[in-house]
Amino acid sequence: MNVQTIDPMRFRSVMGSFATGVAVVATEFGGELFGATVNSLTSVSLKPCMLLFCTNEGSATGAAIRNRGLFSVNILGQHQSEVSARFTAKLNHRFHDLPVAFSTDGLPLLQGAAAQLCCRVAAVHKAGDHDIILGEVLTGDEMACSPLVFHKGTYGRFQRT
Ligand SMILES: Cc1cc2nc3c(=O)[nH]c(=O)nc-3n(C[C@H](O)[C@H](O)[C@H](O)COP(=O)(O)O)c2cc1C
């Protein structure tokens, strides 16, 4: 049987219609800080509290998070599009000169973020060319701050209707 499948570039473009927030997932492993911008973040379960995000199978941050077994999620505020851009750029400059605090487990928490969570890696599932990383949520904090929004490849702000 000949099954029709969508062209990957068309799929990416169509999914760009789905507006999302933007987060930086981060960890410390082997004395180094790792972090990457993701918009594949979603909550999964309340009992226990779980979330997931997806990383490309070649992701350095994904590998560090799998190895450490712990990670932070920094949900970016509307003023942080430059932070988002920085965490997609060259690896060794990502944390340079950024205000960062650390959780009791030594996980990097980006200052000024709209919300921060700390998680334990509960499972990793392969899915095509990505890994789905499932995290059990250990802590969560939110600030009074509007979120950064990503839609059709550009950043924007949330507006109530
Ligand atoms: C708004 C936005 C959302 C992104 N979301 C994801 C994502 O969910 N998963 C992913 O693997 N890459 C995503 N990326 C691309 C990564 O941030 C980029 O490839 C980064 O260099 C990965 O770094 P790493 O190799 O340290 O993991 C996104 C980029 C942007 C700008």
PDB file of C-alpha atoms and ligand atoms in Angstrom, residues 22 34-41 53-56 58-62 84-85 87-89 91 94 130 150 155, ligand 1:
ATOM      1  CA  VAL A  22       9.639  29.585  24.665  1.00  0.00           C
ATOM      2  CA  PHE A  34      24.455  23.412  29.138  1.00  0.00           C
ATOM      3  CA  GLY A  35      21.253  25.043  27.936  1.00  0.00           C
ATOM      4  CA  ALA A  36      19.129  25.117  24.791  1.00  0.00           C
ATOM      5  CA  THR A  37      16.005  26.915  23.600  1.00  0.00           C
ATOM      6  CA  VAL A  38      12.948  24.705  23.141  1.00  0.00           C
ATOM      7  CA  ASN A  39       9.308  25.275  22.263  1.00  0.00           C
ATOM      8  CA  SER A  40       8.352  21.579  22.382  1.00  0.00           C
ATOM      9  CA  LEU A  41       7.640  21.868  26.110  1.00  0.00           C
ATOM     10  CA  PHE A  53      10.229  18.382  25.747  1.00  0.00           C
ATOM     11  CA  CYS A  54      11.890  17.051  22.591  1.00  0.00           C
ATOM     12  CA  THR A  55      15.506  17.447  21.522  1.00  0.00           C
ATOM     13  CA  ASN A  56      17.204  16.700  18.256  1.00  0.00           C
ATOM     14  CA  GLY A  58      22.459  15.329  18.154  1.00  0.00           C
ATOM     15  CA  SER A  59      21.645  17.859  20.897  1.00  0.00           C
ATOM     16  CA  ALA A  60      24.562  18.550  23.273  1.00  0.00           C
ATOM     17  CA  THR A  61      22.163  19.857  25.925  1.00  0.00           C
ATOM     18  CA  GLY A  62      19.917  16.816  25.550  1.00  0.00           C
ATOM     19  CA  SER A  84      16.156  32.680  23.372  1.00  0.00           C
ATOM     20  CA  ALA A  85      18.404  33.548  20.390  1.00  0.00           C
ATOM     21  CA  PHE A  87      20.525  29.572  23.540  1.00  0.00           C
ATOM     22  CA  THR A  88      20.309  28.475  19.904  1.00  0.00           C
ATOM     23  CA  ALA A  89      23.743  29.949  19.068  1.00  0.00           C
ATOM     24  CA  LEU A  91      27.594  26.459  22.688  1.00  0.00           C
ATOM     25  CA  ARG A  94      25.435  30.781  25.959  1.00  0.00           C
ATOM     26  CA  HIS A 130      14.297  13.431  18.175  1.00  0.00           C
ATOM     27  CA  PHE A 150       6.854  32.081  19.173  1.00  0.00           C
ATOM     28  CA  TYR A 155       8.820  36.231  18.488  1.00  0.00           C
TER      29      TYR A 155
HETATM   30  C1  LIG B   1      11.964  29.280  19.390  1.00  0.00           C
HETATM   31  C2  LIG B   1      12.839  28.053  19.213  1.00  0.00           C
HETATM   32  C3  LIG B   1      12.391  26.820  19.649  1.00  0.00           C
HETATM   33  C4  LIG B   1      13.186  25.672  19.520  1.00  0.00           C
HETATM   34  N1  LIG B   1      12.713  24.481  19.975  1.00  0.00           N
HETATM   35  C5  LIG B   1      13.463  23.362  19.879  1.00  0.00           C
HETATM   36  C6  LIG B   1      12.996  22.130  20.405  1.00  0.00           C
HETATM   37  O1  LIG B   1      11.901  22.036  20.963  1.00  0.00           O
HETATM   38  N2  LIG B   1      13.799  21.042  20.293  1.00  0.00           N
HETATM   39  C7  LIG B   1      15.029  21.117  19.685  1.00  0.00           C
HETATM   40  O2  LIG B   1      15.718  20.097  19.608  1.00  0.00           O
HETATM   41  N3  LIG B   1      15.508  22.287  19.190  1.00  0.00           N
HETATM   42  C8  LIG B   1      14.761  23.412  19.282  1.00  0.00           C
HETATM   43  N4  LIG B   1      15.233  24.610  18.816  1.00  0.00           N
HETATM   44  C9  LIG B   1      16.582  24.658  18.232  1.00  0.00           C
HETATM   45  C10 LIG B   1      17.669  24.583  19.328  1.00  0.00           C
HETATM   46  O3  LIG B   1      17.530  25.630  20.272  1.00  0.00           O
HETATM   47  C11 LIG B   1      19.062  24.685  18.673  1.00  0.00           C
HETATM   48  O4  LIG B   1      19.211  23.656  17.724  1.00  0.00           O
HETATM   49  C12 LIG B   1      20.176  24.605  19.699  1.00  0.00           C
HETATM   50  O5  LIG B   1      21.385  24.963  19.056  1.00  0.00           O
HETATM   51  C13 LIG B   1      20.340  23.234  20.327  1.00  0.00           C
HETATM   52  O6  LIG B   1      21.440  23.284  21.196  1.00  0.00           O
HETATM   53  P1  LIG B   1      22.098  21.967  21.813  1.00  0.00           P
HETATM   54  O7  LIG B   1      22.880  21.307  20.726  1.00  0.00           O
HETATM   55  O8  LIG B   1      22.925  22.445  22.948  1.00  0.00           O
HETATM   56  O9  LIG B   1      20.964  21.136  22.288  1.00  0.00           O
HETATM   57  C14 LIG B   1      14.454  25.761  18.922  1.00  0.00           C
HETATM   58  C15 LIG B   1      14.916  27.023  18.470  1.00  0.00           C
HETATM   59  C16 LIG B   1      14.117  28.148  18.630  1.00  0.00           C
HETATM   60  C17 LIG B   1      14.620  29.501  18.154  1.00  0.00           C
END
